[in-house]
Amino acid sequence: MPSPPKNASAFNDRALRALRPGRIRVDYMDLGLRGFGLTVRPSGTKTFFVRYRAGRLEGRITLGDYPALTLASARTMARDVIGRLARGEDPQADRRAQRDAPTFGEVAADYLELHAKRRKRTWQEDERILRRDLLPAWRHLPAAAIRRRDVANLLDRVVGRGSPIMANRIRALASKIFAFALEREIVEFNPVAGLPPQGEERGRERVLSEDEIRTLWQAWEAEGSIASFIFRLLLLTAQREAELLGMRWTDIAGAWWTVPAGIVKNKLAHRVYLGSEARELLAELKERTGDGPWVFASPRRKGAPTASINKAKERFRATSGIPDWRPHDLRRTAATYMGRLGVPRPAIARVLNHVDAGVTAIYDRSTAEPAIEQALRLWGNRLDEIVNGQSRPATSTSPG
């Protein structure tokens, strides 16, 4: 009869609790189940394992730490491994497959390069959300291993820090990334599906007061950075941030800026009147940037436009003492003040490039540009009055 292996005994809880750590790691084997053992490390950690040899298959599988993993559960897991060996299966195959499976971080990087950067003008916001919230939580996890409870736990943490609307943004981005992975058969389901939004979305209605406009304008003038020109022109022209950042010198002819269809949100080319203040700012920029193609050339990336003004926004929030404004509020503010000046809504819609059938019926091509010019002239004059501290009632003037 063969002698039992060294350090072998019949495992029970009393015996396992009695095992004491020594100066080196020691493996103890169970007499009741061949290959099933427990490692006791000098630190005192006790870990179940299965050691096996069957044909060409040989190895060791860690099952978990005792007592967090109970003896009964560990023995069941060990029997499963031994049973798979008996059927000729490789018990390490699943673990190797999981180890080799794409991580969430890898899938997210592919999403940014292959989808977001090609199709979204706001891909930098996706990247920011990834870096702040999603990657710290899931970067190294296999994408296919992430479950709905993992998503719910992450969203709960974001809501817990007082950011329910940001939780909605995170949820939406995570869903897009998993949908991207699902199309490529990296995951079998989207774990975000079925989870409700965390915060109630409401249309933002922030319009800057005259004092706030004056304070911000003074902060922009004092700094004189490329970003400060961007913010002033956003307010003067009432255009979208992404469209202004894509402005090229070749798009400007005299007092008109033509926004190409390729960068416009509604894919319709747009003409914007540039008042005297806007043209003065652009002339000053031209002296700075020289012969480059981009009006708002990046100070860090040669030959590229400025990609984001998020950091500048935070800087001007701090220097102005006005913490709750966003770049898009400048567009809304300009449109609101035009309305107060008596500019008809169809003309404001033309300025904003909000074109619908009703607007088109009222302003065809022959009348659209005069309406845009008069609306932006009125607004430019009123903004000059506000910035220079001359507050007076708006005049009711309508474009002809």
PDB file of C-alpha atoms in Angstrom, residues 76-283:
ATOM      1  CA  THR A  76     -16.924  21.090  -4.969  1.00  0.00           C
ATOM      2  CA  MET A  77     -14.763  23.271  -7.231  1.00  0.00           C
ATOM      3  CA  ALA A  78     -11.906  20.771  -7.001  1.00  0.00           C
ATOM      4  CA  ARG A  79     -14.206  17.886  -7.984  1.00  0.00           C
ATOM      5  CA  ASP A  80     -15.349  19.894 -11.011  1.00  0.00           C
ATOM      6  CA  VAL A  81     -11.726  20.354 -12.127  1.00  0.00           C
ATOM      7  CA  ILE A  82     -10.950  16.663 -11.617  1.00  0.00           C
ATOM      8  CA  GLY A  83     -14.130  15.688 -13.470  1.00  0.00           C
ATOM      9  CA  ARG A  84     -13.153  17.810 -16.463  1.00  0.00           C
ATOM     10  CA  LEU A  85      -9.753  16.159 -16.517  1.00  0.00           C
ATOM     11  CA  ALA A  86     -11.400  12.750 -16.534  1.00  0.00           C
ATOM     12  CA  ARG A  87     -13.379  13.821 -19.633  1.00  0.00           C
ATOM     13  CA  GLY A  88     -10.176  14.887 -21.367  1.00  0.00           C
ATOM     14  CA  GLU A  89     -10.867  18.617 -21.003  1.00  0.00           C
ATOM     15  CA  ASP A  90      -8.289  21.250 -20.122  1.00  0.00           C
ATOM     16  CA  PRO A  91      -9.458  22.891 -16.867  1.00  0.00           C
ATOM     17  CA  GLN A  92      -7.230  25.919 -17.552  1.00  0.00           C
ATOM     18  CA  ALA A  93      -8.753  26.644 -20.964  1.00  0.00           C
ATOM     19  CA  ASP A  94     -11.472  28.972 -19.648  1.00  0.00           C
ATOM     20  CA  ARG A  95      -8.997  30.910 -17.552  1.00  0.00           C
ATOM     21  CA  ARG A  96      -6.586  31.293 -20.441  1.00  0.00           C
ATOM     22  CA  ALA A  97      -9.436  32.436 -22.676  1.00  0.00           C
ATOM     23  CA  GLN A  98     -10.526  34.978 -20.085  1.00  0.00           C
ATOM     24  CA  ARG A  99      -6.939  36.176 -19.635  1.00  0.00           C
ATOM     25  CA  ASP A 100      -6.543  36.608 -23.414  1.00  0.00           C
ATOM     26  CA  ALA A 101      -9.969  38.229 -23.886  1.00  0.00           C
ATOM     27  CA  PRO A 102      -9.970  41.969 -24.719  1.00  0.00           C
ATOM     28  CA  THR A 103     -10.137  44.163 -21.650  1.00  0.00           C
ATOM     29  CA  PHE A 104     -12.571  47.030 -21.325  1.00  0.00           C
ATOM     30  CA  GLY A 105      -9.638  49.406 -21.659  1.00  0.00           C
ATOM     31  CA  GLU A 106      -8.664  47.856 -24.995  1.00  0.00           C
ATOM     32  CA  VAL A 107     -12.238  47.937 -26.294  1.00  0.00           C
ATOM     33  CA  ALA A 108     -12.638  51.570 -25.178  1.00  0.00           C
ATOM     34  CA  ALA A 109      -9.437  52.548 -27.005  1.00  0.00           C
ATOM     35  CA  ASP A 110     -10.727  50.897 -30.200  1.00  0.00           C
ATOM     36  CA  TYR A 111     -14.088  52.644 -29.769  1.00  0.00           C
ATOM     37  CA  LEU A 112     -12.371  56.031 -29.587  1.00  0.00           C
ATOM     38  CA  GLU A 113     -10.145  55.454 -32.611  1.00  0.00           C
ATOM     39  CA  LEU A 114     -12.514  53.536 -34.887  1.00  0.00           C
ATOM     40  CA  HIS A 115     -15.826  55.146 -34.009  1.00  0.00           C
ATOM     41  CA  ALA A 116     -15.818  58.314 -31.888  1.00  0.00           C
ATOM     42  CA  LYS A 117     -12.956  60.175 -33.582  1.00  0.00           C
ATOM     43  CA  ARG A 118     -14.355  59.379 -37.009  1.00  0.00           C
ATOM     44  CA  ARG A 119     -18.010  60.150 -36.364  1.00  0.00           C
ATOM     45  CA  LYS A 120     -18.270  62.524 -33.383  1.00  0.00           C
ATOM     46  CA  ARG A 121     -17.069  66.100 -33.187  1.00  0.00           C
ATOM     47  CA  THR A 122     -17.332  65.811 -29.384  1.00  0.00           C
ATOM     48  CA  TRP A 123     -15.140  62.714 -29.045  1.00  0.00           C
ATOM     49  CA  GLN A 124     -12.899  64.561 -26.555  1.00  0.00           C
ATOM     50  CA  GLU A 125     -15.790  64.523 -24.080  1.00  0.00           C
ATOM     51  CA  ASP A 126     -16.023  60.728 -24.456  1.00  0.00           C
ATOM     52  CA  GLU A 127     -12.303  60.500 -23.770  1.00  0.00           C
ATOM     53  CA  ARG A 128     -12.631  62.711 -20.677  1.00  0.00           C
ATOM     54  CA  ILE A 129     -15.450  60.585 -19.224  1.00  0.00           C
ATOM     55  CA  LEU A 130     -13.475  57.426 -19.928  1.00  0.00           C
ATOM     56  CA  ARG A 131     -10.391  58.709 -18.125  1.00  0.00           C
ATOM     57  CA  ARG A 132     -12.294  60.055 -15.142  1.00  0.00           C
ATOM     58  CA  ASP A 133     -14.820  57.323 -14.407  1.00  0.00           C
ATOM     59  CA  LEU A 134     -14.913  54.252 -16.658  1.00  0.00           C
ATOM     60  CA  LEU A 135     -11.248  53.311 -17.056  1.00  0.00           C
ATOM     61  CA  PRO A 136     -10.322  53.588 -13.357  1.00  0.00           C
ATOM     62  CA  ALA A 137     -13.142  51.132 -12.601  1.00  0.00           C
ATOM     63  CA  TRP A 138     -12.880  48.662 -15.495  1.00  0.00           C
ATOM     64  CA  ARG A 139      -9.634  49.228 -17.428  1.00  0.00           C
ATOM     65  CA  HIS A 140      -8.142  45.790 -16.737  1.00  0.00           C
ATOM     66  CA  LEU A 141     -11.374  43.757 -16.580  1.00  0.00           C
ATOM     67  CA  PRO A 142     -12.284  41.545 -19.549  1.00  0.00           C
ATOM     68  CA  ALA A 143     -15.075  43.423 -21.313  1.00  0.00           C
ATOM     69  CA  ALA A 144     -17.146  40.234 -21.493  1.00  0.00           C
ATOM     70  CA  ALA A 145     -16.897  39.800 -17.712  1.00  0.00           C
ATOM     71  CA  ILE A 146     -18.592  43.094 -16.834  1.00  0.00           C
ATOM     72  CA  ARG A 147     -22.150  42.584 -15.627  1.00  0.00           C
ATOM     73  CA  ARG A 148     -25.150  44.800 -15.035  1.00  0.00           C
ATOM     74  CA  ARG A 149     -24.429  44.936 -11.313  1.00  0.00           C
ATOM     75  CA  ASP A 150     -20.950  46.381 -12.104  1.00  0.00           C
ATOM     76  CA  VAL A 151     -22.545  49.142 -14.167  1.00  0.00           C
ATOM     77  CA  ALA A 152     -25.202  49.812 -11.519  1.00  0.00           C
ATOM     78  CA  ASN A 153     -22.565  50.008  -8.766  1.00  0.00           C
ATOM     79  CA  LEU A 154     -20.504  52.503 -10.762  1.00  0.00           C
ATOM     80  CA  LEU A 155     -23.525  54.695 -11.506  1.00  0.00           C
ATOM     81  CA  ASP A 156     -24.572  54.559  -7.853  1.00  0.00           C
ATOM     82  CA  ARG A 157     -21.146  55.878  -6.844  1.00  0.00           C
ATOM     83  CA  VAL A 158     -21.406  58.775  -9.301  1.00  0.00           C
ATOM     84  CA  VAL A 159     -24.889  59.660  -8.060  1.00  0.00           C
ATOM     85  CA  GLY A 160     -23.562  59.400  -4.502  1.00  0.00           C
ATOM     86  CA  ARG A 161     -21.035  62.132  -5.168  1.00  0.00           C
ATOM     87  CA  GLY A 162     -23.905  64.399  -6.245  1.00  0.00           C
ATOM     88  CA  SER A 163     -23.638  64.050 -10.045  1.00  0.00           C
ATOM     89  CA  PRO A 164     -26.801  62.321 -11.341  1.00  0.00           C
ATOM     90  CA  ILE A 165     -26.632  64.005 -14.766  1.00  0.00           C
ATOM     91  CA  MET A 166     -22.993  62.924 -15.175  1.00  0.00           C
ATOM     92  CA  ALA A 167     -24.168  59.420 -14.277  1.00  0.00           C
ATOM     93  CA  ASN A 168     -26.474  59.654 -17.300  1.00  0.00           C
ATOM     94  CA  ARG A 169     -23.528  60.646 -19.498  1.00  0.00           C
ATOM     95  CA  ILE A 170     -21.456  57.748 -18.197  1.00  0.00           C
ATOM     96  CA  ARG A 171     -24.332  55.333 -18.722  1.00  0.00           C
ATOM     97  CA  ALA A 172     -24.820  56.512 -22.307  1.00  0.00           C
ATOM     98  CA  LEU A 173     -21.115  56.244 -23.166  1.00  0.00           C
ATOM     99  CA  ALA A 174     -20.768  52.799 -21.568  1.00  0.00           C
ATOM    100  CA  SER A 175     -23.769  51.609 -23.554  1.00  0.00           C
ATOM    101  CA  LYS A 176     -22.210  52.863 -26.810  1.00  0.00           C
ATOM    102  CA  ILE A 177     -18.924  51.105 -26.052  1.00  0.00           C
ATOM    103  CA  PHE A 178     -20.636  47.807 -25.264  1.00  0.00           C
ATOM    104  CA  ALA A 179     -22.786  48.138 -28.398  1.00  0.00           C
ATOM    105  CA  PHE A 180     -19.535  48.636 -30.334  1.00  0.00           C
ATOM    106  CA  ALA A 181     -18.134  45.484 -28.705  1.00  0.00           C
ATOM    107  CA  LEU A 182     -21.334  43.547 -29.350  1.00  0.00           C
ATOM    108  CA  GLU A 183     -21.133  44.289 -33.081  1.00  0.00           C
ATOM    109  CA  ARG A 184     -17.625  42.807 -33.087  1.00  0.00           C
ATOM    110  CA  GLU A 185     -18.623  39.734 -31.038  1.00  0.00           C
ATOM    111  CA  ILE A 186     -16.315  40.730 -28.184  1.00  0.00           C
ATOM    112  CA  VAL A 187     -19.211  40.573 -25.725  1.00  0.00           C
ATOM    113  CA  GLU A 188     -22.427  38.579 -25.885  1.00  0.00           C
ATOM    114  CA  PHE A 189     -24.735  41.262 -24.442  1.00  0.00           C
ATOM    115  CA  ASN A 190     -24.808  44.926 -23.436  1.00  0.00           C
ATOM    116  CA  PRO A 191     -24.812  45.068 -19.599  1.00  0.00           C
ATOM    117  CA  VAL A 192     -26.120  48.645 -19.643  1.00  0.00           C
ATOM    118  CA  ALA A 193     -29.360  47.641 -21.378  1.00  0.00           C
ATOM    119  CA  GLY A 194     -32.336  47.920 -19.041  1.00  0.00           C
ATOM    120  CA  LEU A 195     -30.695  50.266 -16.542  1.00  0.00           C
ATOM    121  CA  PRO A 196     -32.720  53.506 -16.248  1.00  0.00           C
ATOM    122  CA  PRO A 197     -31.195  57.014 -16.365  1.00  0.00           C
ATOM    123  CA  GLN A 198     -30.060  58.208 -12.947  1.00  0.00           C
ATOM    124  CA  GLY A 199     -31.041  61.875 -13.157  1.00  0.00           C
ATOM    125  CA  GLU A 200     -33.881  63.822 -14.721  1.00  0.00           C
ATOM    126  CA  GLU A 201     -32.647  65.682 -17.802  1.00  0.00           C
ATOM    127  CA  ARG A 202     -33.961  69.184 -18.235  1.00  0.00           C
ATOM    128  CA  GLY A 203     -33.298  71.622 -21.022  1.00  0.00           C
ATOM    129  CA  ARG A 204     -30.712  74.125 -19.890  1.00  0.00           C
ATOM    130  CA  GLU A 205     -31.999  77.706 -19.897  1.00  0.00           C
ATOM    131  CA  ARG A 206     -28.976  79.652 -18.652  1.00  0.00           C
ATOM    132  CA  VAL A 207     -28.821  83.169 -20.095  1.00  0.00           C
ATOM    133  CA  LEU A 208     -26.085  85.505 -18.917  1.00  0.00           C
ATOM    134  CA  SER A 209     -27.058  88.821 -17.361  1.00  0.00           C
ATOM    135  CA  GLU A 210     -25.524  92.076 -18.594  1.00  0.00           C
ATOM    136  CA  ASP A 211     -23.237  92.187 -15.539  1.00  0.00           C
ATOM    137  CA  GLU A 212     -22.097  88.629 -16.179  1.00  0.00           C
ATOM    138  CA  ILE A 213     -21.422  89.362 -19.860  1.00  0.00           C
ATOM    139  CA  ARG A 214     -19.376  92.420 -18.882  1.00  0.00           C
ATOM    140  CA  THR A 215     -17.390  90.511 -16.244  1.00  0.00           C
ATOM    141  CA  LEU A 216     -16.592  87.615 -18.555  1.00  0.00           C
ATOM    142  CA  TRP A 217     -15.650  89.903 -21.445  1.00  0.00           C
ATOM    143  CA  GLN A 218     -13.211  91.768 -19.204  1.00  0.00           C
ATOM    144  CA  ALA A 219     -11.663  88.454 -18.097  1.00  0.00           C
ATOM    145  CA  TRP A 220     -11.279  87.352 -21.717  1.00  0.00           C
ATOM    146  CA  GLU A 221      -9.705  90.645 -22.759  1.00  0.00           C
ATOM    147  CA  ALA A 222      -7.309  90.601 -19.810  1.00  0.00           C
ATOM    148  CA  GLU A 223      -5.975  87.133 -20.629  1.00  0.00           C
ATOM    149  CA  GLY A 224      -5.741  87.530 -24.402  1.00  0.00           C
ATOM    150  CA  SER A 225      -5.208  83.802 -25.065  1.00  0.00           C
ATOM    151  CA  ILE A 226      -6.455  81.947 -28.141  1.00  0.00           C
ATOM    152  CA  ALA A 227      -9.276  80.603 -25.971  1.00  0.00           C
ATOM    153  CA  SER A 228     -10.275  84.141 -24.967  1.00  0.00           C
ATOM    154  CA  PHE A 229     -10.763  84.995 -28.664  1.00  0.00           C
ATOM    155  CA  ILE A 230     -12.872  81.856 -29.086  1.00  0.00           C
ATOM    156  CA  PHE A 231     -15.219  82.768 -26.235  1.00  0.00           C
ATOM    157  CA  ARG A 232     -15.676  86.326 -27.488  1.00  0.00           C
ATOM    158  CA  LEU A 233     -16.446  85.145 -31.018  1.00  0.00           C
ATOM    159  CA  LEU A 234     -18.855  82.511 -29.712  1.00  0.00           C
ATOM    160  CA  LEU A 235     -20.810  85.302 -28.030  1.00  0.00           C
ATOM    161  CA  LEU A 236     -20.585  87.658 -31.026  1.00  0.00           C
ATOM    162  CA  THR A 237     -21.613  85.127 -33.681  1.00  0.00           C
ATOM    163  CA  ALA A 238     -24.000  82.852 -31.707  1.00  0.00           C
ATOM    164  CA  GLN A 239     -22.515  79.789 -33.410  1.00  0.00           C
ATOM    165  CA  ARG A 240     -21.731  76.323 -32.073  1.00  0.00           C
ATOM    166  CA  GLU A 241     -18.408  75.638 -30.377  1.00  0.00           C
ATOM    167  CA  ALA A 242     -17.373  72.768 -32.690  1.00  0.00           C
ATOM    168  CA  GLU A 243     -18.151  74.828 -35.793  1.00  0.00           C
ATOM    169  CA  LEU A 244     -16.167  77.828 -34.585  1.00  0.00           C
ATOM    170  CA  LEU A 245     -13.161  75.684 -33.615  1.00  0.00           C
ATOM    171  CA  GLY A 246     -13.123  74.341 -37.187  1.00  0.00           C
ATOM    172  CA  MET A 247     -12.966  77.823 -38.755  1.00  0.00           C
ATOM    173  CA  ARG A 248     -10.360  78.206 -41.529  1.00  0.00           C
ATOM    174  CA  TRP A 249      -9.083  81.430 -43.028  1.00  0.00           C
ATOM    175  CA  THR A 250     -10.264  80.271 -46.436  1.00  0.00           C
ATOM    176  CA  ASP A 251     -13.837  80.137 -45.076  1.00  0.00           C
ATOM    177  CA  ILE A 252     -13.827  83.928 -44.540  1.00  0.00           C
ATOM    178  CA  ALA A 253     -14.515  86.381 -47.355  1.00  0.00           C
ATOM    179  CA  GLY A 254     -14.984  90.016 -46.398  1.00  0.00           C
ATOM    180  CA  ALA A 255     -17.637  90.245 -43.687  1.00  0.00           C
ATOM    181  CA  TRP A 256     -18.952  86.703 -44.209  1.00  0.00           C
ATOM    182  CA  TRP A 257     -17.886  83.352 -42.809  1.00  0.00           C
ATOM    183  CA  THR A 258     -19.119  80.271 -44.648  1.00  0.00           C
ATOM    184  CA  VAL A 259     -19.382  77.248 -42.370  1.00  0.00           C
ATOM    185  CA  PRO A 260     -18.859  74.131 -44.555  1.00  0.00           C
ATOM    186  CA  ALA A 261     -21.570  71.471 -44.503  1.00  0.00           C
ATOM    187  CA  GLY A 262     -19.055  68.870 -43.341  1.00  0.00           C
ATOM    188  CA  ILE A 263     -18.688  70.414 -39.882  1.00  0.00           C
ATOM    189  CA  VAL A 264     -22.241  71.675 -39.375  1.00  0.00           C
ATOM    190  CA  LYS A 265     -24.487  69.725 -37.021  1.00  0.00           C
ATOM    191  CA  ASN A 266     -27.415  69.616 -39.476  1.00  0.00           C
ATOM    192  CA  LYS A 267     -25.082  69.044 -42.466  1.00  0.00           C
ATOM    193  CA  LEU A 268     -26.281  72.270 -44.128  1.00  0.00           C
ATOM    194  CA  ALA A 269     -23.671  74.848 -45.120  1.00  0.00           C
ATOM    195  CA  HIS A 270     -24.235  78.106 -43.285  1.00  0.00           C
ATOM    196  CA  ARG A 271     -23.349  81.768 -43.799  1.00  0.00           C
ATOM    197  CA  VAL A 272     -22.544  83.958 -40.781  1.00  0.00           C
ATOM    198  CA  TYR A 273     -22.168  87.742 -40.828  1.00  0.00           C
ATOM    199  CA  LEU A 274     -19.066  89.060 -39.054  1.00  0.00           C
ATOM    200  CA  GLY A 275     -19.611  92.461 -37.504  1.00  0.00           C
ATOM    201  CA  SER A 276     -16.868  95.043 -36.975  1.00  0.00           C
ATOM    202  CA  GLU A 277     -15.905  93.705 -33.514  1.00  0.00           C
ATOM    203  CA  ALA A 278     -15.641  90.138 -34.854  1.00  0.00           C
ATOM    204  CA  ARG A 279     -13.524  91.291 -37.810  1.00  0.00           C
ATOM    205  CA  GLU A 280     -11.187  93.218 -35.492  1.00  0.00           C
ATOM    206  CA  LEU A 281     -10.679  90.131 -33.337  1.00  0.00           C
ATOM    207  CA  LEU A 282      -9.984  88.003 -36.413  1.00  0.00           C
ATOM    208  CA  ALA A 283      -7.483  90.542 -37.768  1.00  0.00           C
TER     209      ALA A 283
END
